[in-house]
CSV table of C-alpha atoms and ligand atoms in Angstrom, one decimal:
chain,number,residue,atom,x,y,z
F,1,MET,CA,-62.2,-32.2,-159.0
F,2,PRO,CA,-61.2,-30.3,-155.8
F,3,ASN,CA,-62.5,-26.8,-155.2
F,4,ASN,CA,-60.0,-24.1,-155.5
F,5,SER,CA,-61.4,-20.6,-155.1
F,6,ARG,CA,-58.2,-18.9,-156.6
F,7,LYS,CA,-58.8,-20.4,-159.9
F,8,LYS,CA,-60.8,-18.7,-162.6
F,9,GLN,CA,-64.5,-19.7,-162.6
F,10,LEU,CA,-65.6,-21.6,-165.8
F,11,LEU,CA,-69.1,-22.4,-166.8
F,12,LEU,CA,-69.0,-25.5,-168.8
F,13,HIS,CA,-72.0,-26.2,-170.9
F,14,ALA,CA,-72.5,-30.0,-171.0
F,15,CYS,CA,-74.9,-32.3,-172.8
F,16,CYS,CA,-74.1,-35.7,-171.4
F,17,ALA,CA,-71.8,-37.4,-168.9
F,18,THR,CA,-69.7,-39.1,-171.6
F,19,CYS,CA,-68.6,-35.9,-173.2
F,20,SER,CA,-68.4,-33.7,-170.1
F,21,GLY,CA,-66.8,-36.1,-167.6
F,22,PHE,CA,-63.5,-36.2,-169.3
F,23,LEU,CA,-63.4,-32.5,-170.4
F,24,ALA,CA,-64.4,-31.2,-167.0
F,25,GLY,CA,-61.6,-33.2,-165.4
F,26,GLN,CA,-59.1,-31.7,-167.9
F,27,LEU,CA,-60.2,-28.2,-167.4
F,28,SER,CA,-60.4,-28.4,-163.7
F,29,ALA,CA,-56.5,-28.3,-163.6
F,30,ASP,CA,-56.8,-24.6,-164.5
F,31,TYR,CA,-60.3,-23.6,-163.7
F,32,GLN,CA,-63.0,-24.0,-161.0
F,33,VAL,CA,-65.6,-25.7,-163.2
F,34,ALA,CA,-69.3,-25.6,-162.8
F,35,ILE,CA,-71.5,-27.7,-165.1
F,36,PHE,CA,-74.3,-25.9,-167.0
F,37,TYR,CA,-77.0,-28.3,-168.3
F,38,TYR,CA,-79.2,-26.6,-170.9
F,39,ASN,CA,-80.4,-28.9,-173.6
F,40,PRO,CA,-84.0,-28.2,-174.7
F,41,ASN,CA,-83.2,-30.1,-178.0
F,42,ILE,CA,-83.3,-33.5,-176.3
F,43,TYR,CA,-86.3,-35.6,-177.1
F,44,PRO,CA,-88.2,-37.4,-175.6
F,45,GLN,CA,-88.4,-36.2,-172.0
F,46,SER,CA,-87.3,-39.7,-170.7
F,47,GLU,CA,-84.1,-39.4,-172.7
F,48,TYR,CA,-83.5,-35.9,-171.4
F,49,VAL,CA,-83.9,-37.1,-167.8
F,50,ARG,CA,-81.7,-40.1,-168.4
F,51,ARG,CA,-78.8,-38.0,-169.8
F,52,ARG,CA,-79.2,-35.3,-167.2
F,53,ASP,CA,-79.4,-37.7,-164.2
F,54,GLU,CA,-76.3,-39.6,-165.4
F,55,ALA,CA,-74.3,-36.3,-165.6
F,56,LYS,CA,-75.7,-35.0,-162.3
F,57,LYS,CA,-74.8,-38.2,-160.4
F,58,TYR,CA,-71.3,-38.2,-161.8
F,59,PHE,CA,-70.6,-34.5,-161.0
F,60,ALA,CA,-72.1,-34.9,-157.5
F,61,ARG,CA,-69.4,-37.6,-156.9
F,62,GLN,CA,-66.8,-35.2,-158.2
F,63,GLU,CA,-68.1,-32.4,-155.9
F,64,CYS,CA,-68.6,-30.3,-159.0
F,65,ARG,CA,-71.4,-27.8,-159.0
F,66,PHE,CA,-74.2,-28.7,-161.4
F,67,ILE,CA,-76.6,-26.1,-162.7
F,68,GLU,CA,-79.7,-27.0,-164.7
F,69,SER,CA,-81.4,-24.4,-166.7
F,70,ASP,CA,-85.0,-24.7,-167.8
F,71,SER,CA,-85.3,-26.7,-170.9
F,72,ASP,CA,-88.6,-26.4,-172.8
F,73,HIS,CA,-88.6,-28.8,-175.8
F,74,ASN,CA,-91.8,-27.3,-177.3
F,75,LYS,CA,-90.3,-23.9,-177.3
F,76,TRP,CA,-87.1,-25.3,-178.9
F,77,ARG,CA,-89.3,-26.9,-181.7
F,78,GLU,CA,-91.0,-23.5,-182.3
F,79,MET,CA,-87.5,-21.9,-182.7
F,80,ILE,CA,-86.4,-24.4,-185.4
F,81,VAL,CA,-89.6,-24.3,-187.5
F,82,GLY,CA,-88.5,-24.5,-191.2
F,83,LEU,CA,-85.3,-26.3,-190.3
F,84,GLU,CA,-86.8,-29.7,-189.5
F,85,ARG,CA,-85.6,-31.4,-192.7
F,86,GLU,CA,-82.0,-30.1,-192.5
F,87,PRO,CA,-79.4,-32.8,-192.3
F,88,GLU,CA,-77.3,-33.3,-189.2
F,89,ARG,CA,-74.5,-30.6,-189.1
F,90,GLY,CA,-76.7,-28.4,-191.2
F,91,LYS,CA,-78.6,-25.1,-190.4
F,92,ARG,CA,-80.8,-26.7,-187.7
F,93,CYS,CA,-77.7,-27.8,-185.8
F,94,GLU,CA,-76.1,-24.4,-186.1
F,95,PHE,CA,-79.1,-22.9,-184.6
F,96,CYS,CA,-79.2,-25.5,-181.9
F,97,TYR,CA,-75.5,-25.0,-180.9
F,98,ARG,CA,-76.0,-21.2,-180.8
F,99,GLU,CA,-79.1,-21.4,-178.6
F,100,ARG,CA,-77.4,-23.6,-176.0
F,101,LEU,CA,-74.1,-21.6,-176.1
F,102,GLU,CA,-76.0,-18.3,-175.9
F,103,GLN,CA,-77.9,-19.4,-172.8
F,104,ALA,CA,-74.6,-20.4,-171.2
F,105,ALA,CA,-73.0,-17.1,-172.1
F,106,ARG,CA,-75.9,-15.2,-170.6
F,107,TYR,CA,-75.8,-17.2,-167.4
F,108,ALA,CA,-72.0,-16.8,-167.2
F,109,ARG,CA,-72.3,-13.0,-167.5
F,110,ASP,CA,-75.2,-12.7,-165.1
F,111,HIS,CA,-73.5,-14.9,-162.4
F,112,GLY,CA,-70.0,-13.5,-162.5
F,113,PHE,CA,-68.1,-16.4,-164.3
F,114,ASP,CA,-64.8,-15.5,-165.9
F,115,ALA,CA,-65.3,-17.8,-168.9
F,116,PHE,CA,-67.6,-20.2,-170.5
F,117,ALA,CA,-67.1,-23.3,-172.7
F,118,SER,CA,-69.0,-26.2,-174.1
F,119,THR,CA,-68.4,-29.9,-174.4
F,120,LEU,CA,-70.2,-30.0,-177.7
F,121,ALA,CA,-67.0,-29.7,-179.7
F,122,ILE,CA,-65.5,-32.9,-178.4
F,123,SER,CA,-67.8,-35.2,-180.4
F,124,PRO,CA,-66.4,-36.2,-183.8
F,125,HIS,CA,-70.0,-35.8,-185.1
F,126,LYS,CA,-70.0,-32.0,-184.4
F,127,ASP,CA,-68.4,-29.2,-186.2
F,128,ALA,CA,-65.9,-27.8,-183.8
F,129,GLN,CA,-64.9,-24.9,-186.0
F,130,LEU,CA,-68.4,-23.7,-186.2
F,131,ILE,CA,-69.0,-24.1,-182.4
F,132,ASN,CA,-65.8,-22.1,-181.7
F,133,ARG,CA,-66.8,-19.4,-184.1
F,134,LEU,CA,-70.3,-19.1,-182.4
F,135,GLY,CA,-68.7,-19.1,-179.0
F,136,LYS,CA,-66.4,-16.2,-180.0
F,137,GLU,CA,-69.3,-14.2,-181.4
F,138,LEU,CA,-71.1,-14.7,-178.1
F,139,GLU,CA,-67.9,-13.7,-176.2
F,140,GLN,CA,-68.2,-10.3,-177.9
F,141,LYS,CA,-71.9,-10.0,-177.3
F,142,TYR,CA,-71.9,-10.9,-173.6
F,143,GLY,CA,-68.4,-9.8,-172.6
F,144,VAL,CA,-67.4,-13.2,-171.1
F,145,GLU,CA,-64.4,-15.1,-172.5
F,146,PHE,CA,-65.2,-18.2,-174.5
F,147,LEU,CA,-62.7,-21.0,-174.1
F,148,ALA,CA,-62.3,-22.3,-177.6
F,149,GLY,CA,-60.5,-25.5,-178.1
F,150,ASP,CA,-60.2,-28.5,-180.3
F,151,TRP,CA,-61.0,-31.0,-177.6
F,152,LYS,CA,-60.7,-33.8,-180.1
F,153,LYS,CA,-57.0,-33.3,-180.3
F,154,GLN,CA,-54.7,-35.7,-178.3
F,155,ASP,CA,-57.4,-38.4,-178.5
F,156,GLY,CA,-59.9,-36.3,-176.5
F,157,PHE,CA,-62.9,-38.2,-177.7
F,158,LYS,CA,-61.2,-41.6,-177.2
F,159,ARG,CA,-60.2,-40.6,-173.7
F,160,ALA,CA,-63.8,-39.4,-173.0
F,161,MET,CA,-65.0,-42.8,-174.2
F,162,ASP,CA,-62.5,-44.6,-172.0
F,163,LEU,CA,-63.8,-42.7,-169.0
F,164,SER,CA,-67.4,-43.4,-170.0
F,165,HIS,CA,-66.6,-47.2,-170.2
F,166,GLU,CA,-64.8,-47.0,-166.8
F,167,HIS,CA,-67.9,-45.5,-165.2
F,168,ASN,CA,-70.4,-47.4,-167.3
F,169,PHE,CA,-72.1,-44.2,-168.4
F,170,TYR,CA,-75.2,-44.4,-170.5
F,171,ARG,CA,-74.2,-43.7,-174.1
F,172,GLN,CA,-76.9,-42.5,-176.4
F,173,ASN,CA,-76.9,-43.5,-180.1
F,174,TYR,CA,-78.3,-40.3,-181.5
F,175,CYS,CA,-77.5,-36.6,-181.0
F,176,GLY,CA,-80.6,-35.5,-179.2
F,177,CYS,CA,-83.6,-34.2,-181.2
F,178,GLU,CA,-86.3,-36.3,-182.8
F,179,TYR,CA,-84.9,-35.5,-186.2
F,180,SER,CA,-81.5,-36.9,-185.3
F,181,ARG,CA,-83.2,-39.9,-183.8
F,182,LEU,CA,-85.0,-40.6,-187.1
F,183,GLU,CA,-81.7,-40.5,-189.0
F,184,LYS,CA,-80.4,-43.5,-187.0
T,1,SF4,S1,-79.0,-33.1,-184.5
T,1,SF4,FE1,-78.2,-32.5,-182.5
T,1,SF4,S2,-77.2,-30.5,-182.7
T,1,SF4,FE2,-78.5,-30.9,-184.5
T,1,SF4,S3,-80.5,-29.9,-184.0
T,1,SF4,FE3,-80.7,-32.1,-183.4
T,1,SF4,S4,-80.0,-32.1,-181.3
T,1,SF4,FE4,-79.4,-30.2,-182.1
Protein backbone atom coordinates (compact mmCIF):
# COMPACT_ATOMS: atom_id res chain seq x y z
CA MET A 1 0.00 0.00 0.00
CA PRO A 2 2.39 2.71 -1.14
CA ASN A 3 1.92 6.24 0.07
CA ASN A 4 0.68 8.69 -2.55
CA SER A 5 -0.04 12.16 -1.27
CA ARG A 6 -1.93 13.14 -4.47
CA LYS A 7 -4.66 10.67 -3.76
CA LYS A 8 -7.74 11.57 -1.75
CA GLN A 9 -7.43 10.73 1.93
CA LEU A 10 -9.78 8.01 3.10
CA LEU A 11 -10.45 7.06 6.71
CA LEU A 12 -11.42 3.40 6.71
CA HIS A 13 -13.17 2.16 9.82
CA ALA A 14 -12.01 -1.42 10.44
CA CYS A 15 -13.01 -4.09 12.92
CA CYS A 16 -10.53 -6.90 12.20
CA ALA A 17 -7.67 -7.81 9.88
CA THR A 18 -9.73 -10.35 7.94
CA CYS A 19 -12.29 -7.84 6.68
CA SER A 20 -10.05 -4.82 6.43
CA GLY A 21 -6.91 -6.29 4.83
CA PHE A 22 -8.55 -7.04 1.52
CA LEU A 23 -10.71 -3.92 1.33
CA ALA A 24 -7.90 -1.54 2.27
CA GLY A 25 -5.79 -3.10 -0.49
CA GLN A 26 -8.57 -2.55 -3.04
CA LEU A 27 -9.29 1.02 -2.01
CA SER A 28 -5.64 2.01 -1.91
CA ALA A 29 -5.64 1.95 -5.72
CA ASP A 30 -7.63 5.21 -5.60
CA TYR A 31 -7.17 6.54 -2.08
CA GLN A 32 -4.52 7.10 0.50
CA VAL A 33 -6.03 4.90 3.18
CA ALA A 34 -5.70 5.28 6.95
CA ILE A 35 -7.23 2.62 9.20
CA PHE A 36 -9.52 3.76 11.99
CA TYR A 37 -9.95 1.24 14.78
CA TYR A 38 -12.92 2.07 16.97
CA ASN A 39 -14.81 -0.94 18.26
CA PRO A 40 -16.06 -0.52 21.85
CA ASN A 41 -18.53 -3.34 21.19
CA ILE A 42 -15.87 -6.04 21.34
CA TYR A 43 -15.93 -8.19 24.45
CA PRO A 44 -13.95 -9.36 26.37
CA GLN A 45 -10.90 -7.10 26.45
CA SER A 46 -8.58 -9.97 25.49
CA GLU A 47 -10.62 -10.42 22.30
CA TYR A 48 -10.44 -6.69 21.59
CA VAL A 49 -6.67 -6.74 22.00
CA ARG A 50 -6.31 -9.83 19.83
CA ARG A 51 -8.30 -8.37 16.93
CA ARG A 52 -6.67 -4.98 17.23
CA ASP A 53 -3.13 -6.32 17.38
CA GLU A 54 -3.65 -8.57 14.40
CA ALA A 55 -4.87 -5.64 12.30
CA LYS A 56 -2.21 -3.29 13.64
CA LYS A 57 0.60 -5.71 12.78
CA TYR A 58 -0.70 -6.30 9.29
CA PHE A 59 -1.10 -2.62 8.47
CA ALA A 60 2.32 -1.81 9.89
CA ARG A 61 3.75 -4.24 7.32
CA GLN A 62 1.70 -2.48 4.62
CA GLU A 63 3.02 0.91 5.78
CA CYS A 64 -0.57 2.00 6.28
CA ARG A 65 -1.40 4.44 9.04
CA PHE A 66 -3.33 2.87 11.92
CA ILE A 67 -5.38 5.10 14.23
CA GLU A 68 -6.91 3.66 17.38
CA SER A 69 -9.72 5.58 19.01
CA ASP A 70 -10.59 5.11 22.69
CA SER A 71 -12.94 2.18 23.08
CA ASP A 72 -14.80 1.94 26.37
CA HIS A 73 -16.90 -1.21 26.48
CA ASN A 74 -18.70 -0.20 29.69
CA LYS A 75 -19.85 3.01 28.06
CA TRP A 76 -20.98 1.07 25.00
CA ARG A 77 -23.03 -1.23 27.24
CA GLU A 78 -24.71 1.77 28.84
CA MET A 79 -25.61 3.02 25.37
CA ILE A 80 -27.35 -0.19 24.36
CA VAL A 81 -29.40 -0.64 27.53
CA GLY A 82 -32.78 -2.07 26.59
CA LEU A 83 -31.44 -3.64 23.37
CA GLU A 84 -29.56 -6.53 24.96
CA ARG A 85 -32.09 -9.12 23.87
CA GLU A 86 -32.30 -7.95 20.27
CA PRO A 87 -31.28 -10.60 17.75
CA GLU A 88 -28.19 -10.12 15.65
CA ARG A 89 -28.93 -7.67 12.76
CA GLY A 90 -31.69 -6.12 14.91
CA LYS A 91 -31.90 -2.72 16.65
CA ARG A 92 -28.82 -3.28 18.82
CA CYS A 93 -26.73 -3.84 15.72
CA GLU A 94 -28.15 -0.75 14.03
CA PHE A 95 -27.10 1.27 17.04
CA CYS A 96 -23.70 -0.39 17.08
CA TYR A 97 -23.03 0.32 13.40
CA ARG A 98 -24.13 3.92 13.83
CA GLU A 99 -21.96 4.51 16.87
CA ARG A 100 -18.82 3.26 15.13
CA LEU A 101 -19.56 4.99 11.86
CA GLU A 102 -20.32 8.24 13.64
CA GLN A 103 -17.02 8.21 15.48
CA ALA A 104 -15.27 7.64 12.15
CA ALA A 105 -17.21 10.47 10.48
CA ARG A 106 -16.37 12.86 13.32
CA TYR A 107 -12.69 11.93 13.23
CA ALA A 108 -12.60 12.27 9.45
CA ARG A 109 -14.12 15.75 9.61
CA ASP A 110 -11.88 16.90 12.46
CA HIS A 111 -8.70 15.64 10.80
CA GLY A 112 -9.23 16.78 7.23
CA PHE A 113 -10.01 13.47 5.49
CA ASP A 114 -11.79 13.65 2.14
CA ALA A 115 -13.96 10.61 2.78
CA PHE A 116 -14.69 7.81 5.20
CA ALA A 117 -15.85 4.22 4.78
CA SER A 118 -16.23 1.06 6.81
CA THR A 119 -15.29 -2.58 6.34
CA LEU A 120 -18.42 -3.63 8.25
CA ALA A 121 -20.44 -4.10 5.07
CA ILE A 122 -18.13 -6.74 3.61
CA SER A 123 -19.33 -9.45 5.97
CA PRO A 124 -22.26 -11.56 4.74
CA HIS A 125 -23.57 -11.44 8.32
CA LYS A 126 -24.05 -7.67 8.18
CA ASP A 127 -26.76 -5.59 6.56
CA ALA A 128 -24.85 -3.64 3.91
CA GLN A 129 -27.88 -1.59 2.85
CA LEU A 130 -28.43 -0.38 6.39
CA ILE A 131 -24.74 0.41 6.86
CA ASN A 132 -24.68 2.40 3.64
CA ARG A 133 -27.82 4.30 4.62
CA LEU A 134 -26.35 5.21 8.00
CA GLY A 135 -23.10 6.25 6.35
CA LYS A 136 -24.96 8.55 3.97
CA GLU A 137 -26.88 10.14 6.86
CA LEU A 138 -23.58 10.81 8.62
CA GLU A 139 -22.13 12.23 5.42
CA GLN A 140 -24.85 14.89 5.58
CA LYS A 141 -24.34 15.51 9.28
CA TYR A 142 -20.53 15.83 9.19
CA GLY A 143 -19.98 17.08 5.64
CA VAL A 144 -17.52 14.30 4.75
CA GLU A 145 -18.21 11.96 1.86
CA PHE A 146 -19.17 8.42 2.81
CA LEU A 147 -17.90 5.82 0.40
CA ALA A 148 -20.83 3.46 0.09
CA GLY A 149 -20.27 0.18 -1.65
CA ASP A 150 -21.41 -3.36 -1.81
CA TRP A 151 -18.08 -4.87 -0.97
CA LYS A 152 -19.54 -8.36 -1.09
CA LYS A 153 -19.86 -8.06 -4.86
CA GLN A 154 -17.26 -9.72 -7.07
CA ASP A 155 -16.54 -12.27 -4.36
CA GLY A 156 -15.34 -9.58 -1.94
CA PHE A 157 -15.81 -11.68 1.16
CA LYS A 158 -14.27 -14.77 -0.41
CA ARG A 159 -11.24 -12.75 -1.50
CA ALA A 160 -11.00 -11.30 2.00
CA MET A 161 -11.01 -14.82 3.39
CA ASP A 162 -8.35 -15.90 0.89
CA LEU A 163 -6.11 -13.08 2.07
CA SER A 164 -6.86 -14.03 5.65
CA HIS A 165 -5.80 -17.63 5.02
CA GLU A 166 -2.70 -16.48 3.20
CA HIS A 167 -1.60 -14.40 6.20
CA ASN A 168 -2.97 -16.80 8.76
CA PHE A 169 -5.06 -14.08 10.43
CA TYR A 170 -6.98 -14.84 13.56
CA ARG A 171 -10.63 -15.38 12.54
CA GLN A 172 -13.18 -14.87 15.28
CA ASN A 173 -16.35 -16.97 15.37
CA TYR A 174 -18.68 -14.26 16.73
CA CYS A 175 -19.42 -10.68 15.80
CA GLY A 176 -18.02 -8.90 18.83
CA CYS A 177 -20.28 -8.19 21.79
CA GLU A 178 -21.13 -10.60 24.60
CA TYR A 179 -24.64 -11.05 23.19
CA SER A 180 -23.36 -12.22 19.82
CA ARG A 181 -20.95 -14.50 21.65
CA LEU A 182 -23.85 -16.14 23.49
CA GLU A 183 -25.70 -16.75 20.22
CA LYS A 184 -22.88 -18.98 18.96
S1 LIG B 1 -23.84 -8.41 17.21
FE1 LIG B 1 -22.10 -7.26 16.37
S2 LIG B 1 -22.97 -5.45 15.35
FE2 LIG B 1 -24.53 -6.36 16.69
S3 LIG B 1 -24.35 -5.21 18.62
FE3 LIG B 1 -23.11 -7.05 18.82
S4 LIG B 1 -21.05 -6.42 18.17
FE4 LIG B 1 -22.48 -4.85 17.45
